[in-house]
């Protein structure tokens, strides 16, 4: 609250934030029994999913970013911090260990804890790492065999979109095809827009294959087709007459 009060002077807003922080949260334990956590007796952390959490996270990370610049750590560690909310990566040329040690000291002073599972040192020339849905690190050009540093959608991101596609086309969905297709295409377009950077051909191919298969099964059930449906709902028809959005362009698909 001291940190917040340096940025906000409105007493009513400060009181509202304090109420958010001390609000009890109803959770379920391992057995499914409901319980209350947090409340006025808790003086650390924010309720999981609380509306005030993102704002406070940005407030804290901003203190660290300012300290990084003001103490000339950029020059000392030959580094830059790239962050989105409370998720960040420090890119350093040869001083990664020192940068991590500094970060640990600062977060201890701020009384916040680094996520041990997500915190690690990586040599981006030899190892891959994930950040904001992308995987960064060494890659090989399939045409030349040359190694380069690149990035593309992570396996986890591909897994999430294929899972979402399966949900939209699951057996119990009874909506007309036009409505289902509209939701499916909106989801695929949004995913491609976010993952339009870097090398996405392999990920696009995997998602397109999954979409084709799930759409075919969905249409088979809807039209009560007893066969596998590979002729009635071929790839050309799924992405043609049936109007499904394709991540890979025809030019990429033929290469």
PDB file of C-alpha atoms in Angstrom:
ATOM      1  CA  UNK A   1       0.000   0.000   0.000  1.00  0.00           C
ATOM      2  CA  UNK A   2       2.958   2.324   0.574  1.00  0.00           C
ATOM      3  CA  UNK A   3       4.059   1.630  -2.982  1.00  0.00           C
ATOM      4  CA  UNK A   4       0.558   2.297  -4.323  1.00  0.00           C
ATOM      5  CA  UNK A   5       0.210   5.521  -2.347  1.00  0.00           C
ATOM      6  CA  UNK A   6       3.242   6.955  -4.139  1.00  0.00           C
ATOM      7  CA  UNK A   7       1.240   6.812  -7.377  1.00  0.00           C
ATOM      8  CA  UNK A   8      -2.334   7.327  -6.130  1.00  0.00           C
ATOM      9  CA  UNK A   9      -3.470  10.065  -3.724  1.00  0.00           C
ATOM     10  CA  UNK A  10      -7.239   9.568  -3.902  1.00  0.00           C
ATOM     11  CA  UNK A  11      -8.234   8.202  -0.471  1.00  0.00           C
ATOM     12  CA  UNK A  12     -11.338   6.460  -1.718  1.00  0.00           C
ATOM     13  CA  UNK A  13      -9.369   4.618  -4.407  1.00  0.00           C
ATOM     14  CA  UNK A  14      -6.698   3.611  -1.877  1.00  0.00           C
ATOM     15  CA  UNK A  15      -9.427   2.323   0.439  1.00  0.00           C
ATOM     16  CA  UNK A  16     -10.971   0.334  -2.430  1.00  0.00           C
ATOM     17  CA  UNK A  17      -7.608  -1.262  -3.282  1.00  0.00           C
ATOM     18  CA  UNK A  18      -7.077  -2.193   0.355  1.00  0.00           C
ATOM     19  CA  UNK A  19     -10.506  -3.829   0.419  1.00  0.00           C
ATOM     20  CA  UNK A  20      -9.585  -5.841  -2.688  1.00  0.00           C
ATOM     21  CA  UNK A  21      -6.380  -7.015  -1.007  1.00  0.00           C
ATOM     22  CA  UNK A  22      -8.142  -8.107   2.186  1.00  0.00           C
ATOM     23  CA  UNK A  23     -11.192  -9.671   0.540  1.00  0.00           C
ATOM     24  CA  UNK A  24     -11.589 -13.373   1.454  1.00  0.00           C
ATOM     25  CA  UNK A  25     -11.520 -15.848  -1.429  1.00  0.00           C
ATOM     26  CA  UNK A  26     -13.617 -18.991  -1.642  1.00  0.00           C
ATOM     27  CA  UNK A  27     -11.594 -21.992  -2.868  1.00  0.00           C
ATOM     28  CA  UNK A  28     -11.958 -25.750  -2.983  1.00  0.00           C
ATOM     29  CA  UNK A  29      -9.473 -28.143  -1.383  1.00  0.00           C
ATOM     30  CA  UNK A  30      -8.313 -31.504  -2.759  1.00  0.00           C
ATOM     31  CA  UNK A  31     -11.541 -33.172  -1.657  1.00  0.00           C
ATOM     32  CA  UNK A  32     -13.753 -30.545  -3.292  1.00  0.00           C
ATOM     33  CA  UNK A  33     -14.742 -28.983   0.042  1.00  0.00           C
ATOM     34  CA  UNK A  34     -15.143 -25.196  -0.010  1.00  0.00           C
ATOM     35  CA  UNK A  35     -12.944 -23.033   2.184  1.00  0.00           C
ATOM     36  CA  UNK A  36     -12.146 -19.347   2.643  1.00  0.00           C
ATOM     37  CA  UNK A  37      -8.576 -18.063   2.280  1.00  0.00           C
ATOM     38  CA  UNK A  38      -7.053 -14.611   2.625  1.00  0.00           C
ATOM     39  CA  UNK A  39      -9.106 -12.015   4.430  1.00  0.00           C
ATOM     40  CA  UNK A  40      -8.159  -9.236   6.824  1.00  0.00           C
ATOM     41  CA  UNK A  41      -5.653 -11.403   8.650  1.00  0.00           C
ATOM     42  CA  UNK A  42      -3.504 -11.835   5.537  1.00  0.00           C
ATOM     43  CA  UNK A  43      -0.915  -9.122   4.877  1.00  0.00           C
ATOM     44  CA  UNK A  44       0.931 -10.621   1.878  1.00  0.00           C
ATOM     45  CA  UNK A  45      -0.017 -11.317  -1.731  1.00  0.00           C
ATOM     46  CA  UNK A  46      -3.167 -10.670  -3.722  1.00  0.00           C
ATOM     47  CA  UNK A  47      -6.196 -12.936  -4.192  1.00  0.00           C
ATOM     48  CA  UNK A  48      -5.744 -15.332  -7.136  1.00  0.00           C
ATOM     49  CA  UNK A  49      -7.578 -13.838 -10.114  1.00  0.00           C
ATOM     50  CA  UNK A  50      -8.268 -10.604  -8.241  1.00  0.00           C
ATOM     51  CA  UNK A  51      -9.033  -7.547 -10.369  1.00  0.00           C
ATOM     52  CA  UNK A  52      -6.292  -5.544  -8.670  1.00  0.00           C
ATOM     53  CA  UNK A  53      -3.517  -8.131  -9.217  1.00  0.00           C
ATOM     54  CA  UNK A  54      -2.422  -7.097 -12.763  1.00  0.00           C
ATOM     55  CA  UNK A  55      -2.150  -3.427 -11.775  1.00  0.00           C
ATOM     56  CA  UNK A  56      -0.086  -4.187  -8.691  1.00  0.00           C
ATOM     57  CA  UNK A  57       2.119  -6.591 -10.642  1.00  0.00           C
ATOM     58  CA  UNK A  58       2.915  -3.847 -13.160  1.00  0.00           C
ATOM     59  CA  UNK A  59       3.573  -1.403 -10.329  1.00  0.00           C
ATOM     60  CA  UNK A  60       6.158  -3.739  -8.800  1.00  0.00           C
ATOM     61  CA  UNK A  61       7.842  -4.696 -12.059  1.00  0.00           C
ATOM     62  CA  UNK A  62       8.091  -0.987 -12.905  1.00  0.00           C
ATOM     63  CA  UNK A  63      10.141  -0.415  -9.747  1.00  0.00           C
ATOM     64  CA  UNK A  64      12.558  -3.122 -10.821  1.00  0.00           C
ATOM     65  CA  UNK A  65      12.792  -1.762 -14.383  1.00  0.00           C
ATOM     66  CA  UNK A  66      13.512   1.743 -13.093  1.00  0.00           C
ATOM     67  CA  UNK A  67      16.214   0.419 -10.780  1.00  0.00           C
ATOM     68  CA  UNK A  68      17.760  -1.503 -13.667  1.00  0.00           C
ATOM     69  CA  UNK A  69      18.063   1.686 -15.730  1.00  0.00           C
ATOM     70  CA  UNK A  70      18.990   4.118 -12.972  1.00  0.00           C
ATOM     71  CA  UNK A  71      21.801   1.942 -11.601  1.00  0.00           C
ATOM     72  CA  UNK A  72      23.278   1.510 -15.110  1.00  0.00           C
ATOM     73  CA  UNK A  73      22.810  -2.267 -15.053  1.00  0.00           C
ATOM     74  CA  UNK A  74      22.169  -2.234 -18.813  1.00  0.00           C
ATOM     75  CA  UNK A  75      25.790  -1.253 -19.395  1.00  0.00           C
ATOM     76  CA  UNK A  76      27.190  -3.367 -16.551  1.00  0.00           C
ATOM     77  CA  UNK A  77      25.455  -6.574 -17.654  1.00  0.00           C
ATOM     78  CA  UNK A  78      25.364  -5.694 -21.375  1.00  0.00           C
ATOM     79  CA  UNK A  79      21.683  -6.503 -21.078  1.00  0.00           C
ATOM     80  CA  UNK A  80      18.114  -5.547 -21.806  1.00  0.00           C
ATOM     81  CA  UNK A  81      14.919  -6.518 -19.985  1.00  0.00           C
ATOM     82  CA  UNK A  82      11.911  -7.454 -22.093  1.00  0.00           C
ATOM     83  CA  UNK A  83       8.697  -7.771 -20.083  1.00  0.00           C
ATOM     84  CA  UNK A  84       4.970  -8.186 -20.392  1.00  0.00           C
ATOM     85  CA  UNK A  85       3.244  -7.506 -17.065  1.00  0.00           C
ATOM     86  CA  UNK A  86       5.160  -9.609 -14.494  1.00  0.00           C
ATOM     87  CA  UNK A  87       6.669 -12.004 -17.034  1.00  0.00           C
ATOM     88  CA  UNK A  88      10.131 -10.983 -18.200  1.00  0.00           C
ATOM     89  CA  UNK A  89      13.353 -12.121 -19.856  1.00  0.00           C
ATOM     90  CA  UNK A  90      16.788 -10.556 -19.372  1.00  0.00           C
ATOM     91  CA  UNK A  91      18.892 -10.715 -22.529  1.00  0.00           C
ATOM     92  CA  UNK A  92      22.578 -10.435 -21.667  1.00  0.00           C
ATOM     93  CA  UNK A  93      25.829 -10.789 -23.565  1.00  0.00           C
ATOM     94  CA  UNK A  94      27.987 -12.849 -21.222  1.00  0.00           C
ATOM     95  CA  UNK A  95      26.691 -11.497 -17.888  1.00  0.00           C
ATOM     96  CA  UNK A  96      23.534 -13.556 -17.373  1.00  0.00           C
ATOM     97  CA  UNK A  97      24.597 -14.980 -13.990  1.00  0.00           C
ATOM     98  CA  UNK A  98      25.319 -11.517 -12.641  1.00  0.00           C
ATOM     99  CA  UNK A  99      21.995 -10.216 -13.981  1.00  0.00           C
ATOM    100  CA  UNK A 100      20.124 -13.076 -12.303  1.00  0.00           C
ATOM    101  CA  UNK A 101      21.890 -12.468  -8.970  1.00  0.00           C
ATOM    102  CA  UNK A 102      20.962  -8.764  -9.137  1.00  0.00           C
ATOM    103  CA  UNK A 103      17.341  -9.614  -9.946  1.00  0.00           C
ATOM    104  CA  UNK A 104      17.104 -12.009  -7.002  1.00  0.00           C
ATOM    105  CA  UNK A 105      18.398  -9.344  -4.617  1.00  0.00           C
ATOM    106  CA  UNK A 106      15.957  -6.739  -5.931  1.00  0.00           C
ATOM    107  CA  UNK A 107      12.929  -9.025  -5.745  1.00  0.00           C
ATOM    108  CA  UNK A 108      13.879  -9.994  -2.186  1.00  0.00           C
ATOM    109  CA  UNK A 109      13.948  -6.312  -1.260  1.00  0.00           C
ATOM    110  CA  UNK A 110      10.522  -5.879  -2.856  1.00  0.00           C
ATOM    111  CA  UNK A 111       9.357  -8.938  -0.876  1.00  0.00           C
ATOM    112  CA  UNK A 112       8.214 -10.807  -3.970  1.00  0.00           C
ATOM    113  CA  UNK A 113       9.400 -14.220  -5.088  1.00  0.00           C
ATOM    114  CA  UNK A 114      10.689 -15.331  -8.471  1.00  0.00           C
ATOM    115  CA  UNK A 115       8.903 -18.372  -9.861  1.00  0.00           C
ATOM    116  CA  UNK A 116      11.504 -21.110  -9.383  1.00  0.00           C
ATOM    117  CA  UNK A 117      10.058 -23.294 -12.166  1.00  0.00           C
ATOM    118  CA  UNK A 118      10.228 -20.484 -14.732  1.00  0.00           C
ATOM    119  CA  UNK A 119      13.554 -19.003 -13.638  1.00  0.00           C
ATOM    120  CA  UNK A 120      16.667 -20.371 -15.343  1.00  0.00           C
ATOM    121  CA  UNK A 121      19.828 -19.482 -17.241  1.00  0.00           C
ATOM    122  CA  UNK A 122      19.882 -20.328 -20.942  1.00  0.00           C
ATOM    123  CA  UNK A 123      22.480 -20.014 -23.678  1.00  0.00           C
ATOM    124  CA  UNK A 124      20.234 -18.916 -26.558  1.00  0.00           C
ATOM    125  CA  UNK A 125      22.849 -20.042 -29.093  1.00  0.00           C
ATOM    126  CA  UNK A 126      22.535 -23.641 -27.872  1.00  0.00           C
ATOM    127  CA  UNK A 127      19.286 -23.871 -25.864  1.00  0.00           C
ATOM    128  CA  UNK A 128      15.674 -22.920 -26.449  1.00  0.00           C
ATOM    129  CA  UNK A 129      13.419 -21.027 -24.075  1.00  0.00           C
ATOM    130  CA  UNK A 130       9.746 -20.053 -24.114  1.00  0.00           C
ATOM    131  CA  UNK A 131       8.378 -16.546 -23.629  1.00  0.00           C
ATOM    132  CA  UNK A 132       4.825 -15.277 -24.233  1.00  0.00           C
ATOM    133  CA  UNK A 133       3.844 -18.330 -26.263  1.00  0.00           C
ATOM    134  CA  UNK A 134       6.928 -18.317 -28.508  1.00  0.00           C
ATOM    135  CA  UNK A 135       9.976 -20.583 -28.417  1.00  0.00           C
ATOM    136  CA  UNK A 136      13.292 -18.792 -28.988  1.00  0.00           C
ATOM    137  CA  UNK A 137      16.668 -20.343 -29.682  1.00  0.00           C
ATOM    138  CA  UNK A 138      18.656 -22.322 -32.257  1.00  0.00           C
ATOM    139  CA  UNK A 139      16.890 -23.497 -35.408  1.00  0.00           C
ATOM    140  CA  UNK A 140      17.943 -25.128 -38.665  1.00  0.00           C
ATOM    141  CA  UNK A 141      16.940 -24.005 -42.128  1.00  0.00           C
ATOM    142  CA  UNK A 142      15.298 -27.085 -43.753  1.00  0.00           C
ATOM    143  CA  UNK A 143      16.514 -26.033 -47.207  1.00  0.00           C
ATOM    144  CA  UNK A 144      20.143 -25.228 -46.425  1.00  0.00           C
ATOM    145  CA  UNK A 145      20.698 -27.035 -43.125  1.00  0.00           C
ATOM    146  CA  UNK A 146      22.223 -23.845 -41.718  1.00  0.00           C
ATOM    147  CA  UNK A 147      21.821 -23.098 -38.022  1.00  0.00           C
ATOM    148  CA  UNK A 148      20.397 -19.740 -36.947  1.00  0.00           C
ATOM    149  CA  UNK A 149      18.772 -18.053 -33.941  1.00  0.00           C
ATOM    150  CA  UNK A 150      15.036 -17.787 -34.512  1.00  0.00           C
ATOM    151  CA  UNK A 151      11.616 -18.120 -32.947  1.00  0.00           C
ATOM    152  CA  UNK A 152       8.157 -19.536 -33.586  1.00  0.00           C
ATOM    153  CA  UNK A 153       5.029 -20.771 -31.777  1.00  0.00           C
ATOM    154  CA  UNK A 154       5.858 -23.010 -28.812  1.00  0.00           C
ATOM    155  CA  UNK A 155       4.635 -26.600 -28.494  1.00  0.00           C
ATOM    156  CA  UNK A 156       2.470 -25.480 -25.580  1.00  0.00           C
ATOM    157  CA  UNK A 157       0.823 -22.806 -27.749  1.00  0.00           C
ATOM    158  CA  UNK A 158       0.151 -25.348 -30.495  1.00  0.00           C
ATOM    159  CA  UNK A 159      -1.311 -27.687 -27.882  1.00  0.00           C
ATOM    160  CA  UNK A 160      -3.636 -24.991 -26.575  1.00  0.00           C
ATOM    161  CA  UNK A 161      -5.012 -24.026 -29.982  1.00  0.00           C
ATOM    162  CA  UNK A 162      -5.583 -27.651 -31.018  1.00  0.00           C
ATOM    163  CA  UNK A 163      -7.364 -28.249 -27.709  1.00  0.00           C
ATOM    164  CA  UNK A 164      -9.539 -25.184 -28.352  1.00  0.00           C
ATOM    165  CA  UNK A 165     -10.354 -26.438 -31.865  1.00  0.00           C
ATOM    166  CA  UNK A 166     -11.381 -29.807 -30.429  1.00  0.00           C
ATOM    167  CA  UNK A 167     -13.697 -28.077 -27.941  1.00  0.00           C
ATOM    168  CA  UNK A 168     -15.377 -26.062 -30.695  1.00  0.00           C
ATOM    169  CA  UNK A 169     -15.933 -29.227 -32.751  1.00  0.00           C
ATOM    170  CA  UNK A 170     -16.669 -31.743 -30.003  1.00  0.00           C
ATOM    171  CA  UNK A 171     -19.367 -34.377 -30.360  1.00  0.00           C
ATOM    172  CA  UNK A 172     -21.993 -32.627 -28.223  1.00  0.00           C
ATOM    173  CA  UNK A 173     -22.056 -29.394 -30.271  1.00  0.00           C
ATOM    174  CA  UNK A 174     -25.471 -29.120 -31.949  1.00  0.00           C
ATOM    175  CA  UNK A 175     -25.152 -25.690 -33.591  1.00  0.00           C
ATOM    176  CA  UNK A 176     -25.451 -25.240 -37.370  1.00  0.00           C
ATOM    177  CA  UNK A 177     -22.195 -25.570 -39.293  1.00  0.00           C
ATOM    178  CA  UNK A 178     -22.211 -21.870 -40.241  1.00  0.00           C
ATOM    179  CA  UNK A 179     -22.217 -20.801 -36.582  1.00  0.00           C
ATOM    180  CA  UNK A 180     -19.534 -23.317 -35.632  1.00  0.00           C
ATOM    181  CA  UNK A 181     -17.388 -22.284 -38.595  1.00  0.00           C
ATOM    182  CA  UNK A 182     -17.644 -18.599 -37.643  1.00  0.00           C
ATOM    183  CA  UNK A 183     -16.315 -19.323 -34.130  1.00  0.00           C
ATOM    184  CA  UNK A 184     -13.626 -21.640 -35.478  1.00  0.00           C
ATOM    185  CA  UNK A 185     -12.394 -19.143 -38.074  1.00  0.00           C
ATOM    186  CA  UNK A 186     -12.354 -16.281 -35.567  1.00  0.00           C
ATOM    187  CA  UNK A 187     -10.240 -18.402 -33.210  1.00  0.00           C
ATOM    188  CA  UNK A 188      -7.807 -19.434 -35.956  1.00  0.00           C
ATOM    189  CA  UNK A 189      -7.456 -15.887 -37.338  1.00  0.00           C
ATOM    190  CA  UNK A 190      -6.744 -14.498 -33.871  1.00  0.00           C
ATOM    191  CA  UNK A 191      -4.131 -17.185 -33.207  1.00  0.00           C
ATOM    192  CA  UNK A 192      -2.392 -16.570 -36.536  1.00  0.00           C
ATOM    193  CA  UNK A 193      -2.394 -12.821 -36.007  1.00  0.00           C
ATOM    194  CA  UNK A 194      -0.578 -13.244 -32.696  1.00  0.00           C
ATOM    195  CA  UNK A 195       1.839 -15.834 -34.105  1.00  0.00           C
ATOM    196  CA  UNK A 196       2.506 -14.023 -37.376  1.00  0.00           C
ATOM    197  CA  UNK A 197       6.123 -13.313 -36.404  1.00  0.00           C
ATOM    198  CA  UNK A 198       9.074 -15.618 -36.787  1.00  0.00           C
ATOM    199  CA  UNK A 199       9.042 -19.085 -38.325  1.00  0.00           C
ATOM    200  CA  UNK A 200       5.584 -20.615 -38.011  1.00  0.00           C
ATOM    201  CA  UNK A 201       5.390 -23.037 -40.936  1.00  0.00           C
ATOM    202  CA  UNK A 202       5.812 -26.204 -38.845  1.00  0.00           C
ATOM    203  CA  UNK A 203       3.278 -25.062 -36.241  1.00  0.00           C
ATOM    204  CA  UNK A 204       0.827 -23.929 -38.921  1.00  0.00           C
ATOM    205  CA  UNK A 205       1.098 -27.320 -40.615  1.00  0.00           C
ATOM    206  CA  UNK A 206       0.357 -29.158 -37.364  1.00  0.00           C
ATOM    207  CA  UNK A 207      -2.638 -26.969 -36.532  1.00  0.00           C
ATOM    208  CA  UNK A 208      -4.040 -27.182 -40.079  1.00  0.00           C
ATOM    209  CA  UNK A 209      -3.807 -30.986 -39.986  1.00  0.00           C
ATOM    210  CA  UNK A 210      -5.656 -31.086 -36.659  1.00  0.00           C
ATOM    211  CA  UNK A 211      -8.329 -28.660 -37.893  1.00  0.00           C
ATOM    212  CA  UNK A 212      -8.867 -30.689 -41.057  1.00  0.00           C
ATOM    213  CA  UNK A 213      -9.303 -33.905 -39.093  1.00  0.00           C
ATOM    214  CA  UNK A 214     -11.682 -32.440 -36.502  1.00  0.00           C
ATOM    215  CA  UNK A 215     -13.781 -30.609 -39.108  1.00  0.00           C
ATOM    216  CA  UNK A 216     -14.098 -33.827 -41.111  1.00  0.00           C
ATOM    217  CA  UNK A 217     -15.287 -35.762 -38.056  1.00  0.00           C
ATOM    218  CA  UNK A 218     -17.719 -32.981 -37.140  1.00  0.00           C
ATOM    219  CA  UNK A 219     -19.269 -32.886 -40.633  1.00  0.00           C
ATOM    220  CA  UNK A 220     -19.418 -36.690 -40.789  1.00  0.00           C
ATOM    221  CA  UNK A 221     -21.517 -36.745 -37.634  1.00  0.00           C
ATOM    222  CA  UNK A 222     -23.655 -33.824 -38.754  1.00  0.00           C
ATOM    223  CA  UNK A 223     -24.417 -35.393 -42.154  1.00  0.00           C
ATOM    224  CA  UNK A 224     -24.523 -38.970 -40.798  1.00  0.00           C
ATOM    225  CA  UNK A 225     -21.810 -40.213 -43.155  1.00  0.00           C
ATOM    226  CA  UNK A 226     -20.798 -43.791 -42.280  1.00  0.00           C
ATOM    227  CA  UNK A 227     -17.431 -43.731 -44.090  1.00  0.00           C
ATOM    228  CA  UNK A 228     -14.280 -41.858 -43.053  1.00  0.00           C
ATOM    229  CA  UNK A 229     -15.487 -38.876 -45.081  1.00  0.00           C
ATOM    230  CA  UNK A 230     -12.165 -38.318 -46.839  1.00  0.00           C
ATOM    231  CA  UNK A 231     -13.941 -37.976 -50.189  1.00  0.00           C
ATOM    232  CA  UNK A 232     -17.023 -35.996 -49.112  1.00  0.00           C
ATOM    233  CA  UNK A 233     -14.946 -33.721 -46.866  1.00  0.00           C
ATOM    234  CA  UNK A 234     -11.502 -33.759 -48.431  1.00  0.00           C
ATOM    235  CA  UNK A 235      -8.825 -31.212 -47.592  1.00  0.00           C
ATOM    236  CA  UNK A 236      -9.741 -29.142 -50.662  1.00  0.00           C
ATOM    237  CA  UNK A 237     -13.409 -29.089 -49.641  1.00  0.00           C
ATOM    238  CA  UNK A 238     -12.720 -28.352 -45.963  1.00  0.00           C
ATOM    239  CA  UNK A 239     -10.603 -25.322 -46.865  1.00  0.00           C
ATOM    240  CA  UNK A 240     -12.607 -24.527 -50.005  1.00  0.00           C
ATOM    241  CA  UNK A 241     -16.367 -24.997 -50.197  1.00  0.00           C
ATOM    242  CA  UNK A 242     -16.701 -25.461 -46.420  1.00  0.00           C
ATOM    243  CA  UNK A 243     -14.941 -22.139 -45.848  1.00  0.00           C
ATOM    244  CA  UNK A 244     -12.532 -23.069 -43.033  1.00  0.00           C
ATOM    245  CA  UNK A 245      -9.702 -20.597 -42.479  1.00  0.00           C
ATOM    246  CA  UNK A 246      -6.294 -22.084 -43.302  1.00  0.00           C
ATOM    247  CA  UNK A 247      -3.198 -20.945 -41.436  1.00  0.00           C
ATOM    248  CA  UNK A 248      -0.796 -21.858 -44.228  1.00  0.00           C
ATOM    249  CA  UNK A 249      -1.296 -20.105 -47.557  1.00  0.00           C
ATOM    250  CA  UNK A 250      -1.565 -22.302 -50.677  1.00  0.00           C
ATOM    251  CA  UNK A 251       1.934 -21.207 -51.715  1.00  0.00           C
ATOM    252  CA  UNK A 252       3.360 -22.393 -48.397  1.00  0.00           C
ATOM    253  CA  UNK A 253       1.303 -25.560 -48.515  1.00  0.00           C
ATOM    254  CA  UNK A 254       2.772 -26.556 -51.878  1.00  0.00           C
ATOM    255  CA  UNK A 255       6.391 -25.872 -50.934  1.00  0.00           C
TER     256      UNK A 255
END
